[in-house]
mmCIF file of C-alpha atoms in Angstrom:
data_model
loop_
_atom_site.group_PDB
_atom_site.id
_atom_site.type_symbol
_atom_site.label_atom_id
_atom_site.label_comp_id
_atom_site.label_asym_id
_atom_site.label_seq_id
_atom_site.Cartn_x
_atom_site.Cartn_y
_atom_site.Cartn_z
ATOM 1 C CA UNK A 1 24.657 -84.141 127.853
ATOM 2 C CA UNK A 2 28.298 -84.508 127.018
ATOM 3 C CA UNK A 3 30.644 -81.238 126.714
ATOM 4 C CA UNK A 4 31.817 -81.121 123.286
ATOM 5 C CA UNK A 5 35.369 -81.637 123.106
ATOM 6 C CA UNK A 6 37.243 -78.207 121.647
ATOM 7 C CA UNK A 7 41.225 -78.335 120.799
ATOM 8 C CA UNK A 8 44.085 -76.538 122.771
ATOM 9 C CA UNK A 9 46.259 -77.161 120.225
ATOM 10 C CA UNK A 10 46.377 -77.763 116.307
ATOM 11 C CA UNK A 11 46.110 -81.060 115.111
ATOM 12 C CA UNK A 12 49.390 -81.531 112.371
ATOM 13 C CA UNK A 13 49.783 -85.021 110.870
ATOM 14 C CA UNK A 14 53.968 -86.352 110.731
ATOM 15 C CA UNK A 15 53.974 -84.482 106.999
ATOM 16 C CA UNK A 16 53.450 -81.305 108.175
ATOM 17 C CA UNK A 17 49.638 -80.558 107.100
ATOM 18 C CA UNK A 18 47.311 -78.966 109.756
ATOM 19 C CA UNK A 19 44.258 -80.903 110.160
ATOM 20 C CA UNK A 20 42.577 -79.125 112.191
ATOM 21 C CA UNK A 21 43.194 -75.441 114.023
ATOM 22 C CA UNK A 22 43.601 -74.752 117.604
ATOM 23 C CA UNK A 23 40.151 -73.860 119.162
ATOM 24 C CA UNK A 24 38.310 -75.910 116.720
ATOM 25 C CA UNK A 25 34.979 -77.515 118.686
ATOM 26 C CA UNK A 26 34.955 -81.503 117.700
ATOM 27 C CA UNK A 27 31.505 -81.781 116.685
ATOM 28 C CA UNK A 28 29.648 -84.549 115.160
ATOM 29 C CA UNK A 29 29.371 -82.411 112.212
ATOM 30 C CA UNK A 30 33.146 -81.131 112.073
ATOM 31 C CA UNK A 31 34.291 -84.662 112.925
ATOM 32 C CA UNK A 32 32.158 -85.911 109.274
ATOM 33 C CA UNK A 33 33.428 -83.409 107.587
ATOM 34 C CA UNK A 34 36.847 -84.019 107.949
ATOM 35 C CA UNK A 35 36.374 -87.596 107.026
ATOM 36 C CA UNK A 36 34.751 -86.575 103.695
ATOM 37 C CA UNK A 37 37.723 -84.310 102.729
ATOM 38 C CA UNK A 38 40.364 -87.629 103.536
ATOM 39 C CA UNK A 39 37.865 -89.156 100.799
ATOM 40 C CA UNK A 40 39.928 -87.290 98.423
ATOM 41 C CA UNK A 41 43.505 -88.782 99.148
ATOM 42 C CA UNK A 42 44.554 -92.336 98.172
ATOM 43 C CA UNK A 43 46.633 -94.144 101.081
ATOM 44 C CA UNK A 44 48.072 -97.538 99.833
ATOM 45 C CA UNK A 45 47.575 -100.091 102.914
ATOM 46 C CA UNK A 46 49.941 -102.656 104.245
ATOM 47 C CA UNK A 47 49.608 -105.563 106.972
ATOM 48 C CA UNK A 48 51.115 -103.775 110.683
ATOM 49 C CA UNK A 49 52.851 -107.147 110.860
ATOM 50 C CA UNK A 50 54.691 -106.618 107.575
ATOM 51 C CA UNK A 51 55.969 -103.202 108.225
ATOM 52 C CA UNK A 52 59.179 -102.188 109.465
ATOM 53 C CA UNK A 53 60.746 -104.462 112.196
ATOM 54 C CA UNK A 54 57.583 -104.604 114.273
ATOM 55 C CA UNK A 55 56.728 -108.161 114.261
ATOM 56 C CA UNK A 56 59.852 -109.072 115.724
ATOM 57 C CA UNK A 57 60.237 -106.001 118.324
ATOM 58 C CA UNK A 58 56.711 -107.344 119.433
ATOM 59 C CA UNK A 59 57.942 -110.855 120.195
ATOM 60 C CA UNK A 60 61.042 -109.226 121.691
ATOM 61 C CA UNK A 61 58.795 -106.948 124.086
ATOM 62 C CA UNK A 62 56.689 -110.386 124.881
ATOM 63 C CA UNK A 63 59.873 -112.211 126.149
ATOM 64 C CA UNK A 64 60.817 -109.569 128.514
ATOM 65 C CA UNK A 65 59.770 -110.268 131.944
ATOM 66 C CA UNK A 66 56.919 -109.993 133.813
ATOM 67 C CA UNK A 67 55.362 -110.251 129.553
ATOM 68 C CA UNK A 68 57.259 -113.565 129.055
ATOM 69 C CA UNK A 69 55.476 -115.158 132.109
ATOM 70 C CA UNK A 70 52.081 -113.314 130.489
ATOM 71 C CA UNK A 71 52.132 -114.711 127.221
ATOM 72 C CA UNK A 72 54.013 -118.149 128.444
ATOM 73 C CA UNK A 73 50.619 -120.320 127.092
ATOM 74 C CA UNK A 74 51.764 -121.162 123.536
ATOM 75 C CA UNK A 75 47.714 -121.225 122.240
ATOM 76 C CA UNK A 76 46.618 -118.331 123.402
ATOM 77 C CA UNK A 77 49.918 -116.062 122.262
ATOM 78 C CA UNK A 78 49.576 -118.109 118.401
ATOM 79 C CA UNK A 79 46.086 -116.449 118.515
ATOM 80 C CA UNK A 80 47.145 -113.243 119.308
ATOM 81 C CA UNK A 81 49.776 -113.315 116.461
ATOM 82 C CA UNK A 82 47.010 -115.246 114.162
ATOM 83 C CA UNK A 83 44.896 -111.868 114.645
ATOM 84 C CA UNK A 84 47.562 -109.600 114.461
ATOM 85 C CA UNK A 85 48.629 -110.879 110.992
ATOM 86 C CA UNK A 86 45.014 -109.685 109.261
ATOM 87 C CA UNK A 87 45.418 -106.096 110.966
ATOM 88 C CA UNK A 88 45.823 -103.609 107.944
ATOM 89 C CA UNK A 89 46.593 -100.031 108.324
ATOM 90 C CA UNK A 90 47.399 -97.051 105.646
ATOM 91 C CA UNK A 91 51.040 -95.990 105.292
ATOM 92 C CA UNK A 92 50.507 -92.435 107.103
ATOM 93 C CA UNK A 93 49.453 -94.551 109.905
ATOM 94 C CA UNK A 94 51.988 -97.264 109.873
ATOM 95 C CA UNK A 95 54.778 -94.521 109.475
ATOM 96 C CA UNK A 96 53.790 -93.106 113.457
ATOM 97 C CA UNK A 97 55.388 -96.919 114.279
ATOM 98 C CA UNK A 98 58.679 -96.095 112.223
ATOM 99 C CA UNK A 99 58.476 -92.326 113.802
ATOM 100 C CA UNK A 100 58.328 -93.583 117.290
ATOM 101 C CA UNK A 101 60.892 -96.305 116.790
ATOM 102 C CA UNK A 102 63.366 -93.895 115.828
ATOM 103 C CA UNK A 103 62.985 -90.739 118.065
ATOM 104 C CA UNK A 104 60.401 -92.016 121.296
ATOM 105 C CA UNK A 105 61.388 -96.067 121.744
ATOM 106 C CA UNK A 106 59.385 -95.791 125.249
ATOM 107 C CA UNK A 107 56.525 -94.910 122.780
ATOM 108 C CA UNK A 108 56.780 -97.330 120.465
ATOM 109 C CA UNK A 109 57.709 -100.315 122.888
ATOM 110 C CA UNK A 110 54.520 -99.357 124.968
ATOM 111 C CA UNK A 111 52.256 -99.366 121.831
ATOM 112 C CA UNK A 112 52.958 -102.294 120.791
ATOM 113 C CA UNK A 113 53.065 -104.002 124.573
ATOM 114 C CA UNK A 114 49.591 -102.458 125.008
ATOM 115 C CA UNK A 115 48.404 -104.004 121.778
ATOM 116 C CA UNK A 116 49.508 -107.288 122.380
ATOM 117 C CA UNK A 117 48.250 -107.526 126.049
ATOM 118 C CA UNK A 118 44.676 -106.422 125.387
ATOM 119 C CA UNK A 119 44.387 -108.765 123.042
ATOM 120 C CA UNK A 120 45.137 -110.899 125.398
ATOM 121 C CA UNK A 121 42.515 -109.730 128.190
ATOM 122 C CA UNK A 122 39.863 -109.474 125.733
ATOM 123 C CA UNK A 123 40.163 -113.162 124.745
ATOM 124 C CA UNK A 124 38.362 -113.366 128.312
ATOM 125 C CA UNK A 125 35.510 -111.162 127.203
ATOM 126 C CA UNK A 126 34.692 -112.010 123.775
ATOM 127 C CA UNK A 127 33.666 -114.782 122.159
ATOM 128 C CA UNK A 128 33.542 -114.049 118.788
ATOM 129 C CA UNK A 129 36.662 -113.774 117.021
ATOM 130 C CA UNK A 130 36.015 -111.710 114.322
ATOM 131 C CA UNK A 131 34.593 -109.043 116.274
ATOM 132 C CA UNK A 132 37.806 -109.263 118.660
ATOM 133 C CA UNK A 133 40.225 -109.287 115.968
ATOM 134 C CA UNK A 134 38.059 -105.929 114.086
ATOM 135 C CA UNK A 135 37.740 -104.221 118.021
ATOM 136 C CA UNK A 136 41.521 -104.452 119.172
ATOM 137 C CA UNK A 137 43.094 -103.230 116.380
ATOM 138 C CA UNK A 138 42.286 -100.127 118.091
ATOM 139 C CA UNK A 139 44.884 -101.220 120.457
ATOM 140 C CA UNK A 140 47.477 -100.652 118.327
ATOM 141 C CA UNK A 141 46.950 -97.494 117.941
ATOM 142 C CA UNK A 142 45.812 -95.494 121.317
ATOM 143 C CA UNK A 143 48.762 -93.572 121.745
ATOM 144 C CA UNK A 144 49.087 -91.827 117.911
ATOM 145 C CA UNK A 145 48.080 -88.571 119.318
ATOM 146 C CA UNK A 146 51.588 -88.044 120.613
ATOM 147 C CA UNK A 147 53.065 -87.425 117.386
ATOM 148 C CA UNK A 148 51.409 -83.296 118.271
ATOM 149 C CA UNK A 149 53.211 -83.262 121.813
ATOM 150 C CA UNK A 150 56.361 -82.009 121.581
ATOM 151 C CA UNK A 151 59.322 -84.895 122.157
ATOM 152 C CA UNK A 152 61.030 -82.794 124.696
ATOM 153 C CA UNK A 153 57.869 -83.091 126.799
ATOM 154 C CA UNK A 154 57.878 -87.154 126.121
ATOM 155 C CA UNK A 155 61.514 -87.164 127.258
ATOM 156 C CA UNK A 156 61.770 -84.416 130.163
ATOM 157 C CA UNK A 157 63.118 -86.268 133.191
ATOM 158 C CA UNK A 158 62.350 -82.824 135.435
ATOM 159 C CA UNK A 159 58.800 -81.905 136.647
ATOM 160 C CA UNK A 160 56.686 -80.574 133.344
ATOM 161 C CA UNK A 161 55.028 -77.435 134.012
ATOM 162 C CA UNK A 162 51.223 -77.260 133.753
ATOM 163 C CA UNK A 163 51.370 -75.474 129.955
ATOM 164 C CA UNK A 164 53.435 -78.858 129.238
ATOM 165 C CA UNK A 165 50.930 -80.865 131.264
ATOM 166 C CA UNK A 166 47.930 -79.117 129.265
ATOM 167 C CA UNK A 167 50.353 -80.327 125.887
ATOM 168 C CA UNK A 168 50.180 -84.292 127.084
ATOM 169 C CA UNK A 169 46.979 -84.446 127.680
ATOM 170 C CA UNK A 170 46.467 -83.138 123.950
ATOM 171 C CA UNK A 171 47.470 -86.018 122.982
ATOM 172 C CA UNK A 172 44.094 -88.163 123.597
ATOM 173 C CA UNK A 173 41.709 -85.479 121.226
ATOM 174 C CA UNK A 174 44.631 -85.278 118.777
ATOM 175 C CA UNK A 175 44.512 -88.890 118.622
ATOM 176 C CA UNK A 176 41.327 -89.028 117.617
ATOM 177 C CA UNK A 177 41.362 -86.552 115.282
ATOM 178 C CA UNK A 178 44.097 -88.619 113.050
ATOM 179 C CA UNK A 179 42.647 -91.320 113.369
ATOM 180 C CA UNK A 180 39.106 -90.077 112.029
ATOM 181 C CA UNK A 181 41.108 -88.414 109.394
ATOM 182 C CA UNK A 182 43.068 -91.299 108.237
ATOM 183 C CA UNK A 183 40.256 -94.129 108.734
ATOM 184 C CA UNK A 184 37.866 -91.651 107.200
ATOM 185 C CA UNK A 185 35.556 -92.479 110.207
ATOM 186 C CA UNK A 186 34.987 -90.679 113.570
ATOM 187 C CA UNK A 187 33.453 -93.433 115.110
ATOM 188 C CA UNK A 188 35.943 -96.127 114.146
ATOM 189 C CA UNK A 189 36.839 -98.102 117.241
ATOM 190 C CA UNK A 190 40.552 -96.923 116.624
ATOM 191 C CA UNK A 191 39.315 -93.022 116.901
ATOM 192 C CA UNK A 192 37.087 -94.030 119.971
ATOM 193 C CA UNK A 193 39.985 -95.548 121.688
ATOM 194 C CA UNK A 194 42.143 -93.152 120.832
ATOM 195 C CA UNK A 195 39.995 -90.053 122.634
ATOM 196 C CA UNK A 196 38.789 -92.404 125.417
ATOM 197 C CA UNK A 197 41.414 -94.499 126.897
ATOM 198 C CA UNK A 198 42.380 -91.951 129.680
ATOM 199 C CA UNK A 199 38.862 -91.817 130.758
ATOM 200 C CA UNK A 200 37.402 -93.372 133.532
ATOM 201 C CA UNK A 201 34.816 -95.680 134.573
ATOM 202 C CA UNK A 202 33.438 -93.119 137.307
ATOM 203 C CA UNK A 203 34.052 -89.968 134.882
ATOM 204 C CA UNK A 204 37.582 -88.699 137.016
ATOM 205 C CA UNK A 205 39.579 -89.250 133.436
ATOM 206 C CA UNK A 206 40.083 -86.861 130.432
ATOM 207 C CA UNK A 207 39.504 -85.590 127.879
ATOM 208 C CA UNK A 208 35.782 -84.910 128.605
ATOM 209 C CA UNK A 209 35.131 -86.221 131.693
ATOM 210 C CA UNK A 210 32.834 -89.400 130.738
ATOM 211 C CA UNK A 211 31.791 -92.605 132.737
ATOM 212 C CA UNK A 212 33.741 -95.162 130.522
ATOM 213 C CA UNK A 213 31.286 -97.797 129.617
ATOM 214 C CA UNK A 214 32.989 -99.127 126.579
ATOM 215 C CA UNK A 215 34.404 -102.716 126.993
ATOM 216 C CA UNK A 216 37.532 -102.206 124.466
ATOM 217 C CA UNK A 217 38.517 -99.254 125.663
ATOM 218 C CA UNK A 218 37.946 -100.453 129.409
ATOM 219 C CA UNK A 219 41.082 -103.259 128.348
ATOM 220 C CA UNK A 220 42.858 -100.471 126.434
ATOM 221 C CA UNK A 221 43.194 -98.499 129.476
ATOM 222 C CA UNK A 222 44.223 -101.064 131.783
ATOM 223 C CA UNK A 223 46.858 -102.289 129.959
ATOM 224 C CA UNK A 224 48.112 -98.456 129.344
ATOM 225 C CA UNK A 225 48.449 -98.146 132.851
ATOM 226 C CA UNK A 226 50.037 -101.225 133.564
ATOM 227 C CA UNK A 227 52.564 -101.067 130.902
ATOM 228 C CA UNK A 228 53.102 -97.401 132.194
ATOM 229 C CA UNK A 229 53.092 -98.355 135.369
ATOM 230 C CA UNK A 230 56.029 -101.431 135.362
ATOM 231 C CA UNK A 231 58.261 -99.643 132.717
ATOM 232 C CA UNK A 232 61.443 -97.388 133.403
ATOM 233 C CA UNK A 233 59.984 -93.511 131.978
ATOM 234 C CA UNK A 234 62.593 -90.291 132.064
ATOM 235 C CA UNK A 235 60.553 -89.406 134.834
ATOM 236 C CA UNK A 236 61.235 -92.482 136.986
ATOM 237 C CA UNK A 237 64.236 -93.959 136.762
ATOM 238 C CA UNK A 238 63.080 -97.269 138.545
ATOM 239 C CA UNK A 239 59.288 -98.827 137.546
ATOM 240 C CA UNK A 240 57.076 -100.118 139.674
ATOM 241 C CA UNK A 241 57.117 -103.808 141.076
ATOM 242 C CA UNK A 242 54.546 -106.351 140.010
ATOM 243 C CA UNK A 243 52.799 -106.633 142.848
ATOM 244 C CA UNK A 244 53.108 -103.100 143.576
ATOM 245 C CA UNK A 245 51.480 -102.273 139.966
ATOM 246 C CA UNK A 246 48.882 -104.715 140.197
ATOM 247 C CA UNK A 247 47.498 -103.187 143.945
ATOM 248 C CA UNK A 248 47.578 -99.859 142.263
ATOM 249 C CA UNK A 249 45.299 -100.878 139.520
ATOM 250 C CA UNK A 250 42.896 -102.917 142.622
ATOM 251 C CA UNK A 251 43.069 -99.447 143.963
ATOM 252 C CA UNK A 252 41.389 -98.147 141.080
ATOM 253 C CA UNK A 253 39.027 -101.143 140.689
ATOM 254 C CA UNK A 254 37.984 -100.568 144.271
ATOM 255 C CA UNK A 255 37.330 -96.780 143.698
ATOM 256 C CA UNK A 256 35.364 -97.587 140.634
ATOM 257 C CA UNK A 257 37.925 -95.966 138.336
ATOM 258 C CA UNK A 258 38.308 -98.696 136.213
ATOM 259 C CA UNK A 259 37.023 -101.974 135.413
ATOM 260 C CA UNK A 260 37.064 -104.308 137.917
ATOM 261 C CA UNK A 261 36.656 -107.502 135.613
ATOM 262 C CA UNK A 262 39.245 -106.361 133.640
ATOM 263 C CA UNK A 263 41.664 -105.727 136.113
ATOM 264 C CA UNK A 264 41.064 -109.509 137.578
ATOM 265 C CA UNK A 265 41.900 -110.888 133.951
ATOM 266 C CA UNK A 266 45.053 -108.943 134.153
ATOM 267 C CA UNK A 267 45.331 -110.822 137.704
ATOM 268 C CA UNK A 268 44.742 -114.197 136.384
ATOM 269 C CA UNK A 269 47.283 -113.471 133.346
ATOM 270 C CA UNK A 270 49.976 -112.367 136.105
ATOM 271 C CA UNK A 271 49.355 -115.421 138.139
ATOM 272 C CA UNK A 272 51.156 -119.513 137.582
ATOM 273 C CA UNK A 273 48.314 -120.915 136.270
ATOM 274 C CA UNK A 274 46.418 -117.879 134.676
ATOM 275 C CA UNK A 275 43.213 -119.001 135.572
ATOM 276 C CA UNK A 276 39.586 -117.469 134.202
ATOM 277 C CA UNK A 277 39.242 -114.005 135.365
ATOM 278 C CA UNK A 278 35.681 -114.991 136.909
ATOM 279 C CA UNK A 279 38.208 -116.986 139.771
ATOM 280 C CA UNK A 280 40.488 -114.091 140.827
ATOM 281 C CA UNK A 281 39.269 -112.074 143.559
ATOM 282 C CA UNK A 282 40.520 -108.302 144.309
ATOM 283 C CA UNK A 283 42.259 -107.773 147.670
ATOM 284 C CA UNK A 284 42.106 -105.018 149.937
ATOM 285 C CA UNK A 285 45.625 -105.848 151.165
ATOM 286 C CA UNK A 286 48.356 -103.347 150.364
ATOM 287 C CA UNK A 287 52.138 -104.214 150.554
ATOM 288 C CA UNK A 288 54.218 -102.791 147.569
ATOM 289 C CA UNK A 289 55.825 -100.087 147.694
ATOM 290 C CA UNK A 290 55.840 -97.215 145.239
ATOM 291 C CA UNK A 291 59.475 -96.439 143.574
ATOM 292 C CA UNK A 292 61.346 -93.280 144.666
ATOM 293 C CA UNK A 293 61.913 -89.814 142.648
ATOM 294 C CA UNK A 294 58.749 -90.400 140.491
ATOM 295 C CA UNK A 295 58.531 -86.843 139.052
ATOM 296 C CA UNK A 296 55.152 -87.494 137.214
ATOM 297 C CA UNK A 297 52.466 -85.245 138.386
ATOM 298 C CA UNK A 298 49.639 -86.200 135.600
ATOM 299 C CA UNK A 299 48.229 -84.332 132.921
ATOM 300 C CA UNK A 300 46.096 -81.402 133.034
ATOM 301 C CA UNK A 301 42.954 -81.700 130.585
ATOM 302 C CA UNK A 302 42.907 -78.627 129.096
ATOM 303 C CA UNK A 303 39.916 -75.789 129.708
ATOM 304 C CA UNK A 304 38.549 -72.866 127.614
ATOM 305 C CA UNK A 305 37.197 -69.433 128.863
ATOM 306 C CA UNK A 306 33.290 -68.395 127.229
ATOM 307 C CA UNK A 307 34.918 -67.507 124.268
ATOM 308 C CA UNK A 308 36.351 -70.275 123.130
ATOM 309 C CA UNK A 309 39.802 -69.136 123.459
ATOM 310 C CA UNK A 310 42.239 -72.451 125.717
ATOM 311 C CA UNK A 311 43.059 -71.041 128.788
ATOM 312 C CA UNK A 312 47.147 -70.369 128.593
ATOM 313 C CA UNK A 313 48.789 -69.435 125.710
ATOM 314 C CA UNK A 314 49.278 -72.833 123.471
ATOM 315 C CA UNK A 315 52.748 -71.223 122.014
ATOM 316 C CA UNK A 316 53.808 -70.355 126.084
#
């Protein structure tokens, strides 16, 4: 039976209105609840493509090595942009874009990388394109939750301490709580990735602990890491090599952590003539070399006593 997952923090959306109160347990019955209650509000909607600067920050982001060698067949990148054209959001949403372009660029740049590359990976898993298209616009939006961590956390180049650990890892159960709110649907593929994509296929990840068997949010969390993995963070000044990333992420596939199909499509995408995912193979061998004065230490999924009450004091 799954743990139900309770908040260590509040839940506040970018306007400033509380959506839901430290402590609160996400049940299926809160969860509805709060989607009936953003029945009330009118959100006008707008194409993601159309909003802002974003369409051409994306095709910035995909000529930036090692992306430009990624998306370097001409088909396959049109389709990705084809899709991405019918992907509709509400304003509240599209406004975390304009929110992270202007105070958390590392934020918004991986969003929209993360987007764009599983959409890419899936094209290896699904055949229908509608049902892509509808599945990984959930891609676009994994990271929302970190509108509720505070920035200096985002930005500290020092080691964060474990109350500021505890407030990162908020970020996956906040996401899904906006998301719910503001797609008036807890089990919208957006919400699911949201709360999932730090899980892991053998149950080590957070929030809750699960054995990830969800396809989308099996690409989702690849490509988080990967982006996370080869780009500068305040943390660590230098990123990780290519080759250094990808044997991380084998590592993981090995383990059972994460998908191991998905992590050979990311292969084949990485290699000259990006072949099929089914003829990459993952190797034991081990040659990269992590980069120095990498502060990161990982978030801490945060715990609650009987009571209900978080353990630590959220306001610490």
């Amino acid at each position: 039976m799954e743990k139900t997952l309770q908040l260590c923090y509040p839940v506040v959306t970018l306007d400033g209105k509380e959506l839901l109160p430290v402590g609160t347990s996400l049940t299926p019955e809160t969860m509805a609840e709060l989607a009936r209650s953003a029945r009330t509000e009118t959100f006008p909607r707008m194409r993601l493509m159309e909003y802002g600067t974003i369409a051409e920050d994306l095709r910035s982001f995909m000529e930036q090595p090692p992306y430009c060698h990624i998306f370097s067949r001409p088909a396959r990148t049109k389709a990705i942009f084809d899709s991405l054209q019918q992907v509709e959001f509400v304003h509240p949403l599209l406004d975390i874009y304009g929110y992270f372009k202007a105070h958390d660029p590392y934020t918004y740049r991986h969003i929209l990388t993360v987007f764009a590359l599983s959409r890419l990976l899936a094209q290896d898993f699904f055949d229908d394109r509608n049902e892509l298209s509808r599945e990984l616009a959930a891609a676009s939006n994994h990271d929302f939750g970190k509108i509720c961590v505070p920035l200096g956390v985002h930005k500290r180049s020092t080691p964060l301490s474990e109350h500021e650990r505890m407030q990162l890892s908020h970020h996956a159960a906040a996401g899904y709580v906006l998301l719910s709110y503001y797609l008036m649907d807890p089990n919208h593929p957006a919400a699911i990735t949201a709360r999932d994509h730090h899980e892991r296929c053998d149950g080590s990840g957070y929030p809750r602990g699960i054995a990830l068997q969800n396809r989308v949010v099996e690409i989702v969390a690849v490509s988080d890491m990967f982006d996370a993995l080869i780009s500068p963070r305040p943390y660590r000044p230098h990123s990780y090599d290519l080759r250094t990333a990808m044997e991380e992420l084998t590592v993981l596939a090995h383990k059972g952590a994460v998908s191991a199909d998905v992590v050979r499509a990311l292969i084949g995408c990485n290699r000259k003539n990006q072949p099929h995912y089914t003829e990459c193979t993952l190797s034991h061998e081990q040659r990269g070399t992590p980069p120095p004065d990498n502060l990161y230490l990982g978030a801490i999924p945060c715990s609650y006593e009987s009571d209900g009450n978080p353990d630590g004091d959220p306001k610490a």
